[in-house]
Coordinates of C-alpha atoms in Angstrom, one line a residue:
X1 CA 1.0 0.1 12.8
X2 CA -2.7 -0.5 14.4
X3 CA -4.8 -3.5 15.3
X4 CA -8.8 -3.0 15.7
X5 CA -10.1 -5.3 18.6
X6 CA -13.0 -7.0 19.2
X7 CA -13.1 -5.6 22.7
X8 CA -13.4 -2.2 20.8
X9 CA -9.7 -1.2 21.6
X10 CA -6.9 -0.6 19.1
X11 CA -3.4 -1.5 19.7
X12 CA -0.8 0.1 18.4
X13 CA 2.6 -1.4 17.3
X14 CA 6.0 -0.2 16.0
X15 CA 6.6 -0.6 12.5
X16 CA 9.0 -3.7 13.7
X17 CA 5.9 -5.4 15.6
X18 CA 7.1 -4.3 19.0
X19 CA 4.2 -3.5 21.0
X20 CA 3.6 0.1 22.1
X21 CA 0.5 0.8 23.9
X22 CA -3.3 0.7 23.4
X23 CA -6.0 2.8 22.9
X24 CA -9.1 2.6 24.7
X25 CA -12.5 3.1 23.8
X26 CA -15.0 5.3 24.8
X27 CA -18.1 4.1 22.7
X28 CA -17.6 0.3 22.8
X29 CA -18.7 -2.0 19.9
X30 CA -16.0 -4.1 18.0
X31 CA -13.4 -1.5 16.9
X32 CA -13.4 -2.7 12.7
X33 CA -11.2 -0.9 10.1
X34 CA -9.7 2.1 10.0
X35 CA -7.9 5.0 8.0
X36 CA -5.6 8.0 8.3
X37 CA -6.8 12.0 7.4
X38 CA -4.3 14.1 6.2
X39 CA -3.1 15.2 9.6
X40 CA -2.2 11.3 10.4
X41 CA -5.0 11.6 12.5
X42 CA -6.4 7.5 13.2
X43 CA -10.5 7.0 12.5
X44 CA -11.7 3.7 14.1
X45 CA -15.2 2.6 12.8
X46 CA -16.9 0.6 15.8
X47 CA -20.0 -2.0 15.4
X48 CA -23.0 -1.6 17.7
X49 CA -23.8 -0.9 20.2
X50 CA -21.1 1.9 19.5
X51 CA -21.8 2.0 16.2
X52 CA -19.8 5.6 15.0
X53 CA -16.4 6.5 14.1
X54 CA -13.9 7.1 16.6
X55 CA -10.9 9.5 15.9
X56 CA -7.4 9.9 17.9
X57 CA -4.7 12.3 17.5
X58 CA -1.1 11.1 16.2
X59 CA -0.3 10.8 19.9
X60 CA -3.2 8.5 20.5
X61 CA -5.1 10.8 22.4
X62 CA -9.0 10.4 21.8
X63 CA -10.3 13.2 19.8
X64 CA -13.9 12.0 19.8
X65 CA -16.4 10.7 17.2
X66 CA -16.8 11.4 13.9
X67 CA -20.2 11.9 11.3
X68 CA -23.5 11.1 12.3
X69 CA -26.2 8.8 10.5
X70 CA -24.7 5.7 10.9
X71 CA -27.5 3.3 10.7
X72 CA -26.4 -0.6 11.1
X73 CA -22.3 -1.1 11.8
X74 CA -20.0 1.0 10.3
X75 CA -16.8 -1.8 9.8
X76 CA -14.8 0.6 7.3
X77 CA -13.5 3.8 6.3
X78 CA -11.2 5.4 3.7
X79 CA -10.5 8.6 2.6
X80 CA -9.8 10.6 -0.8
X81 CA -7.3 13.1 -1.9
X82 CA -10.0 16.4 -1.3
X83 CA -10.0 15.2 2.4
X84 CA -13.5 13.2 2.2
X85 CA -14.5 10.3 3.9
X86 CA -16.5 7.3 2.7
X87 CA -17.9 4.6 5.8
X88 CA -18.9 1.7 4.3
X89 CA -21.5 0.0 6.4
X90 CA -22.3 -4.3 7.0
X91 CA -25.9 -4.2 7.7
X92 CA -29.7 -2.0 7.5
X93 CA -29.3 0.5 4.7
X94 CA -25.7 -1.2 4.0
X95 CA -25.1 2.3 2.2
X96 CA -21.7 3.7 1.8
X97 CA -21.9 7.1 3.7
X98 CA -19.7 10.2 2.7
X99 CA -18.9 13.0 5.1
X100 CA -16.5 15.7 4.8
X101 CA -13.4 16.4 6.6
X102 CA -15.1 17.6 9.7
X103 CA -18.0 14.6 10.0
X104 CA -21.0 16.5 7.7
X105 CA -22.9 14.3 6.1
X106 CA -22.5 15.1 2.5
X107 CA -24.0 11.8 0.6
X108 CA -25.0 8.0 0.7
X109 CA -24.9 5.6 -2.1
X110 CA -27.0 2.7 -2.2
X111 CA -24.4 0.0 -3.5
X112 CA -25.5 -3.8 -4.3
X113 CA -24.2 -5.8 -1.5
X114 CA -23.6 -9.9 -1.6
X115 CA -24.2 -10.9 2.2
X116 CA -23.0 -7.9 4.2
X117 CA -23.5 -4.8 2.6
X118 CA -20.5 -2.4 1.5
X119 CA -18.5 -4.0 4.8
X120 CA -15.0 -3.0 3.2
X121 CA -14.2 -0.6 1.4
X122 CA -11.4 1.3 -0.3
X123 CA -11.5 4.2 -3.0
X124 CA -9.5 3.9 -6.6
X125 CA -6.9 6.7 -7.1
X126 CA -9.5 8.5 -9.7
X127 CA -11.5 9.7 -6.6
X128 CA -14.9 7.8 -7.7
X129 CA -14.6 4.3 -7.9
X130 CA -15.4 2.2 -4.8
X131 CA -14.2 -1.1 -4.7
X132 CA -15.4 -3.2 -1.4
X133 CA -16.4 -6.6 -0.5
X134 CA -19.3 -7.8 0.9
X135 CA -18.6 -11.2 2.7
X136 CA -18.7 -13.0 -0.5
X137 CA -17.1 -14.2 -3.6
X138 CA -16.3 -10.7 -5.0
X139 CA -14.6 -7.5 -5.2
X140 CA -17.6 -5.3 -6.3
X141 CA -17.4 -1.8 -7.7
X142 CA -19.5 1.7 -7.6
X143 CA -18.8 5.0 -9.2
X144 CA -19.6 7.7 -6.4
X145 CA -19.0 10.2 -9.4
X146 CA -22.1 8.9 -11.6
X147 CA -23.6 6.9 -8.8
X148 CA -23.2 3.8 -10.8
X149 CA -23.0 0.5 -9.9
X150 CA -20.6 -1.0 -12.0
X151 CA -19.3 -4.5 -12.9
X152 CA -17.4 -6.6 -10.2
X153 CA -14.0 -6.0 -10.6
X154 CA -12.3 -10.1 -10.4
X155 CA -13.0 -11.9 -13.5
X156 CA -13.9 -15.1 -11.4
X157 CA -15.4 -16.0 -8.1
X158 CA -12.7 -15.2 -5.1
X159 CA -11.3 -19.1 -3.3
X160 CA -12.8 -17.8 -0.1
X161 CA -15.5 -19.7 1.1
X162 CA -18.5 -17.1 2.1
X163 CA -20.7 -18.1 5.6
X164 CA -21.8 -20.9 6.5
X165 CA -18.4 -22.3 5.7
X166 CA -16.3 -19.3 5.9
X167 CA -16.6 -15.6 6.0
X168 CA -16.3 -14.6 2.3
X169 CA -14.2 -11.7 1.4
X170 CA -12.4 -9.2 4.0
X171 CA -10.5 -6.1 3.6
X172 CA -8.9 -5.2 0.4
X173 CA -6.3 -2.4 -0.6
X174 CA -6.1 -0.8 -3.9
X175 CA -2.2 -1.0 -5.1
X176 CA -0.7 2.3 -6.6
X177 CA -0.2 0.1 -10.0
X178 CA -4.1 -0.9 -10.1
X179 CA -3.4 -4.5 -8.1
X180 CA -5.6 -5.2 -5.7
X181 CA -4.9 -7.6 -2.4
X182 CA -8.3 -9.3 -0.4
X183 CA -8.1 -11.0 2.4
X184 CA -10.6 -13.8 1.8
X185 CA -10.6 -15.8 5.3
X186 CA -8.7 -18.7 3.9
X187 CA -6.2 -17.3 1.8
X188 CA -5.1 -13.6 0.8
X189 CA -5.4 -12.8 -3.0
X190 CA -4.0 -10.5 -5.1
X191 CA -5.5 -9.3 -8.4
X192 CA -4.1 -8.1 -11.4
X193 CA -5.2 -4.6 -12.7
X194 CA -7.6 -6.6 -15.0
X195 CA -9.3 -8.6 -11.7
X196 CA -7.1 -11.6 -12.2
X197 CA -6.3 -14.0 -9.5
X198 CA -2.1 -13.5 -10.0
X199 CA -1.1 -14.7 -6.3
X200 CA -2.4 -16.4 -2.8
X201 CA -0.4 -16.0 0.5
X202 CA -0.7 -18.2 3.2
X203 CA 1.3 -19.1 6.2
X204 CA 1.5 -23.0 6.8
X205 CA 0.2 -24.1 10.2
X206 CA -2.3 -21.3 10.1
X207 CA -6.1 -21.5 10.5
X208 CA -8.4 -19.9 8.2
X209 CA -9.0 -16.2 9.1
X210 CA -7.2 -13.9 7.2
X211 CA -9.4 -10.5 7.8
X212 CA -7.1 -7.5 7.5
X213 CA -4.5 -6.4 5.2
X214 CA -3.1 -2.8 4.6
X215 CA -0.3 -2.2 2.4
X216 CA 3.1 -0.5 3.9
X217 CA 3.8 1.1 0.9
X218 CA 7.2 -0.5 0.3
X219 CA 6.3 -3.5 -2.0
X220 CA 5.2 -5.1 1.7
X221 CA 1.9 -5.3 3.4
X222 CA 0.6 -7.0 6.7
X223 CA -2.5 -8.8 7.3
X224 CA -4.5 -10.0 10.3
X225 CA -5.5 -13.6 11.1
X226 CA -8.8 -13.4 13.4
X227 CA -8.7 -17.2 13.6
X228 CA -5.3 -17.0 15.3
X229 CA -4.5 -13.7 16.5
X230 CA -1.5 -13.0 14.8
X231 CA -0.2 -10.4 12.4
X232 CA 2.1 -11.6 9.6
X233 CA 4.1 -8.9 7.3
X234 CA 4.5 -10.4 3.9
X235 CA 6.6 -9.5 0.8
X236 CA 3.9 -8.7 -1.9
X237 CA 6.3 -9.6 -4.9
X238 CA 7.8 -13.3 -3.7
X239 CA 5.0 -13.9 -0.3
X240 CA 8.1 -14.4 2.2
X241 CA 7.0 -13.5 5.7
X242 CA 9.1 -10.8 7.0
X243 CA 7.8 -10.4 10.4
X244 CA 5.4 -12.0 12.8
X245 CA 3.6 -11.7 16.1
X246 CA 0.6 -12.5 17.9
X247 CA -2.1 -9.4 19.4
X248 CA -4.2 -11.6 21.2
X249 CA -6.6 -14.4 21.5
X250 CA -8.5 -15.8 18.6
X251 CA -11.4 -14.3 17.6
X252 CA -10.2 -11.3 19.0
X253 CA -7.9 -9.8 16.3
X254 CA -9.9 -7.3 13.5
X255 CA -8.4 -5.1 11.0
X256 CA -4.7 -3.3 10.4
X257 CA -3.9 -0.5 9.6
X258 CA -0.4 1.4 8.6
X259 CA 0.7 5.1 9.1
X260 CA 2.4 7.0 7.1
X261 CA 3.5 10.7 7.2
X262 CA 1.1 11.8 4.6
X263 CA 2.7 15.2 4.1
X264 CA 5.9 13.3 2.9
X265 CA 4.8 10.8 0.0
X266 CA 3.4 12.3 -2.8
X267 CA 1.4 10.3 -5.9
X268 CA 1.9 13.0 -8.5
X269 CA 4.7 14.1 -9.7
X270 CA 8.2 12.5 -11.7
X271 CA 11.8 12.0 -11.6
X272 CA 14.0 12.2 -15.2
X273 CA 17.5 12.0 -15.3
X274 CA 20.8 9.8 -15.8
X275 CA 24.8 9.6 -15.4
X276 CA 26.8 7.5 -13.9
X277 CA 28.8 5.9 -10.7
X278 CA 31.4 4.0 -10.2
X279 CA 31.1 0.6 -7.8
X280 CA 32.9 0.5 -4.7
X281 CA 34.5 -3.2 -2.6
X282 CA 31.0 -2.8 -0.7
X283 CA 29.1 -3.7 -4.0
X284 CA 28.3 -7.0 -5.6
X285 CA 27.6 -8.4 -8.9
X286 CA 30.4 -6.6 -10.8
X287 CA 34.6 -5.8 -9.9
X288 CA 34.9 -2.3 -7.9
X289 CA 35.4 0.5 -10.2
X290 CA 32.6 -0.6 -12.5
X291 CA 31.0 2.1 -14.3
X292 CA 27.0 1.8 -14.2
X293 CA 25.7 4.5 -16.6
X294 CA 21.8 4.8 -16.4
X295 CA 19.1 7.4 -17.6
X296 CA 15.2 7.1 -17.0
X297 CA 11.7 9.0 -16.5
X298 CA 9.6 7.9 -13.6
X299 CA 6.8 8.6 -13.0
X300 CA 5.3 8.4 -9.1
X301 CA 2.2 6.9 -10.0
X302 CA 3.0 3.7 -12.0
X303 CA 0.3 3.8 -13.9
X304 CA 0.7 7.3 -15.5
X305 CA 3.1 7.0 -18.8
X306 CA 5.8 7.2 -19.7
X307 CA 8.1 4.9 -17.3
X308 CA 11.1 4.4 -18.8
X309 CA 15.1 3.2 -17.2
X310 CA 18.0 2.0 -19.4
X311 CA 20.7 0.9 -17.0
X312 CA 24.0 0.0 -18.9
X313 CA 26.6 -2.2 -16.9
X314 CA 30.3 -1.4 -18.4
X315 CA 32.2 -4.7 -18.2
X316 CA 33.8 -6.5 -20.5
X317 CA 31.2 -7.9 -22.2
X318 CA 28.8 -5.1 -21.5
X319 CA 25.5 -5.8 -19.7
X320 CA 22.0 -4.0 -20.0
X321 CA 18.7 -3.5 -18.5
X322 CA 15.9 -2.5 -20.1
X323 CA 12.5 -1.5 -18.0
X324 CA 9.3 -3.2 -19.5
X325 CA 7.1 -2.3 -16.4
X326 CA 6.9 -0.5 -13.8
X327 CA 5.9 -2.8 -10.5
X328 CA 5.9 -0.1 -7.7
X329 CA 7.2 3.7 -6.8
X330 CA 7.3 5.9 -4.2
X331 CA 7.9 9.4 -4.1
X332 CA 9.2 11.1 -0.7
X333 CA 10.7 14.0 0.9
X334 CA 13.8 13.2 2.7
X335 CA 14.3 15.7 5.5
X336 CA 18.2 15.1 5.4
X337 CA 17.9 16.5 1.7
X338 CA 17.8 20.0 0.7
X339 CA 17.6 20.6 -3.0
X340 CA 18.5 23.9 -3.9
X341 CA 16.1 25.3 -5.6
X342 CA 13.3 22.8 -4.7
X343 CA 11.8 21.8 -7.8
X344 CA 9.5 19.5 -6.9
X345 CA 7.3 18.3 -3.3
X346 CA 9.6 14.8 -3.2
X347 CA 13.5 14.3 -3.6
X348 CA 13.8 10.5 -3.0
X349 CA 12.0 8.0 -5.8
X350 CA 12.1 4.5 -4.6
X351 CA 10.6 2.4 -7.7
X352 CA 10.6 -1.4 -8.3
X353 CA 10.1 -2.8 -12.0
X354 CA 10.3 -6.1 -14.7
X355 CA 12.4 -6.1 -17.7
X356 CA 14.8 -7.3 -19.6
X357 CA 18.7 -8.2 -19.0
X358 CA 20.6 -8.6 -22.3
X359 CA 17.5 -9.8 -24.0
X360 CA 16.2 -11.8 -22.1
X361 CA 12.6 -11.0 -20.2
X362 CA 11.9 -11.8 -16.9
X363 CA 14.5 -9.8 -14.6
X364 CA 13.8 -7.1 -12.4
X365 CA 15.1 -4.2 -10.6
X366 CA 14.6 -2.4 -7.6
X367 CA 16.3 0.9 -7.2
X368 CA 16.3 4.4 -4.9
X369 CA 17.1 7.8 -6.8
X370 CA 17.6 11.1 -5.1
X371 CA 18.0 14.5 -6.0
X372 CA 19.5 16.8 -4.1
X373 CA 19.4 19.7 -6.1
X374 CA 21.7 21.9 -8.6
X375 CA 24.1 21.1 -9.9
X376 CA 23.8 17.3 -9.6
X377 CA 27.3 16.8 -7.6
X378 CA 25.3 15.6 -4.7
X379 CA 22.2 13.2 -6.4
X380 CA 22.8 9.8 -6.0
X381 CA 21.8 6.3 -7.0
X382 CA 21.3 5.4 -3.3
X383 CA 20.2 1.5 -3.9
X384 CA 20.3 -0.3 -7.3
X385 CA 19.6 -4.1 -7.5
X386 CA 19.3 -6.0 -10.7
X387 CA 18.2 -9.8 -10.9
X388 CA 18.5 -11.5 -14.0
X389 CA 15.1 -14.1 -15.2
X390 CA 16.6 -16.6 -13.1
X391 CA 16.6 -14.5 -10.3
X392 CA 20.8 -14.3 -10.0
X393 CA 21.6 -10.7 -9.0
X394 CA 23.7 -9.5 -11.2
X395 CA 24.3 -5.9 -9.5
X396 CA 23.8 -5.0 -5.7
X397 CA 25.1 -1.6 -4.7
X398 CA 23.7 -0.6 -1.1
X399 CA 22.2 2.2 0.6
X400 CA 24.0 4.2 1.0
X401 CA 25.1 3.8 -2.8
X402 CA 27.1 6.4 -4.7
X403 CA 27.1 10.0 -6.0
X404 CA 26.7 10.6 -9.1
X405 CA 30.1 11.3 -11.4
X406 CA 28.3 12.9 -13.8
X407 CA 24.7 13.3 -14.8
X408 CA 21.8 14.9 -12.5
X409 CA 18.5 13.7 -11.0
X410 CA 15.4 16.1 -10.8
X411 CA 12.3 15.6 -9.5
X412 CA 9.2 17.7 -11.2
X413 CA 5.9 18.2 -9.3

């Protein structure tokens, strides 16, 4: 995990928050937000006077700058599934700038801006749609595809205050189910996939200053306080802080930004199957020897269709879940798992979802399926948790979970 620095630097963290070293700069300017390529290589958009893009390898080791054109301080970059890059910029031209994957300029769009031009930005999964903020009130929208400008994505005015009183609205990140978190300098907001304020986070005791945010692609993200320093990692589901630490003085502490091995999570793709297990003494919820039957379609990108999972408990009375949305999913390749034949880029779906138990709507269900290839002996249900509306669980078995008796998983591409 990385933290942009006013000084220009970046520091870099263990995913636990354990410091690990930092990354100078060789073109000064306030280091601002930042993104991954597909190599995991770190691009670190710096304000004048440095006012470029500065790259490093996955080892930290400074590559150089990246594109050219930049007219008034790039503060953010993201890039899309071809390999593309879009810069948005605060000031001047306040265009967003797009450059391929070695730095040619390839376009600018002139986007409406609020106070500071396309300052954040962040690309919707259908490769055209900007969303960014613009140190004010909104999440505003623009359709690189039909260079568009299109309506402002939240159906009411953010609770950030803009400047004088505040700073407006910060960085945002696009979740894989359409939600969408802002930091907006007094709280964090998330949105609905309709642009409806659904939740705020806060920490109590903690000034106004929330700036940063970038999910971690586990149903957690962590956000940057520049008020404070510190960097909090919140559950995105419940808003309990899982982890905390500080990265320097106030006013010091930018953006954040979290890596993952792009070559081993994938958005297409799905995972069908069913069977059952049988609970074990290191299970809850149920006595050992339970059978839990189960059968589903998942797809990795929530918002495809259809997302289905029927999980039957077999005690005496019988208990069901039923899957009415899908919340959050994650397709990997686990390098401990060798399917045989390989059907599919991913053999581990991790998925997250709201339903119903026995009737009655409001529980949910977090779960991790694997598949580990032909003839099914070896897939497992590595994690299943089920929490009825009031929020009892009802089922807990734990990684490392169970084989499968009978059924099979596969994953498709």
């Amino acid at each position: 995990m990385f933290v942009s620095m006013s000084d220009g630097t970046v520091q870099w963290f263990h995913s636990d928050g354990t410091f690990n070293r930092v990354l100078p700069t060789l073109v000064g300017g306030h280091a601002e937000g930042m993104a991954f390529d597909a190599s995991a290589n770190l691009f670190v958009t710096h304000r004048s006077p440095g006012n470029t893009v500065e790259t490093f390898n996955p080892s930290g080791v400074r590559l150089g700058t990246f594109g050219s054109g930049y007219n008034c301080n790039p503060n953010s970059i993201v890039f899309g599934a071809g390999g593309n890059a879009y810069v948005g910029q605060a000031d001047c031209s306040a265009d967003v700038l797009k450059f391929d994957s070695a730095g040619n300029p390839l376009d600018a769009f002139d986007v409406a801006a609020e106070l500071r031009g396309s300052n954040w930005i962040d690309l919707a999964a259908d490769g055209c749609t900007i969303y960014y903020t613009s140190d004010g009130t909104n999440v505003l929208r623009y359709n690189a595809c039909a260079r568009a400008q299109l309506s402002n994505f939240n159906s009411m005015p953010l609770p950030g205050s803009p400047p004088p009183l505040g700073m407006g609205a910060g960085a945002l990140r696009i979740l894989p189910d359409g939600r969408v978190l802002v930091a907006d300098y007094e709280v964090i907001v998330l949105l609905d996939a309709s642009g409806n304020e659904i939740q705020r986070y806060d920490v109590l005791g903690e000034p106004e200053g929330w700036r940063g945010v970038d999910i971690v692609g586990d149903g957690t993200f962590w956000a940057s306080n520049f008020s404070s320093g510190n960097v909090y990692k919140f559950e995105i589901n419940t808003g309990t802080v899982l982890a905390t630490f500080n990265a320097g003085p106030a006013n010091t502490v930018k953006a954040v930004a979290v890596r993952r091995a792009p070559t081993a999570v994938f958005a297409r793709g799905r995972m069908t199957g069913g069977g059952s297990i049988f609970t074990s003494l290191a299970d809850s919820g149920v006595p050992p020897s339970t059978r839990v039957t189960h059968g589903f379609e998942l797809h990795c990108d929530p918002a495809r269709k259809p997302n289905n999972l029927e999980i039957n408990i077999h005690t005496v009375p019988g208990s069901r879940f039923h899957l009415e949305s899908l919340t959050f999913a994650l397709c990997t390749d686990d390098p401990t798992i060798t399917p045989n034949p390989p059907a599919a880029p991913f053999d581990t779906y991790e998925g997250k979802g709201t339903g119903s138990y026995n009737g009655q709507s409001g529980a949910t269900a977090e779960w991790i399926f694997t598949d580990a290839g032909e003839p099914g002996v070896n897939d497992r249900i590595k994690k299943l948790i089920i929490r009825d509306a009031g929020g009892n669980v009802v089922l807990n078995i734990p990684e490392p979970g169970h084989p499968l008796t009978y059924g099979n998983h596969q994953a498709h591409k």
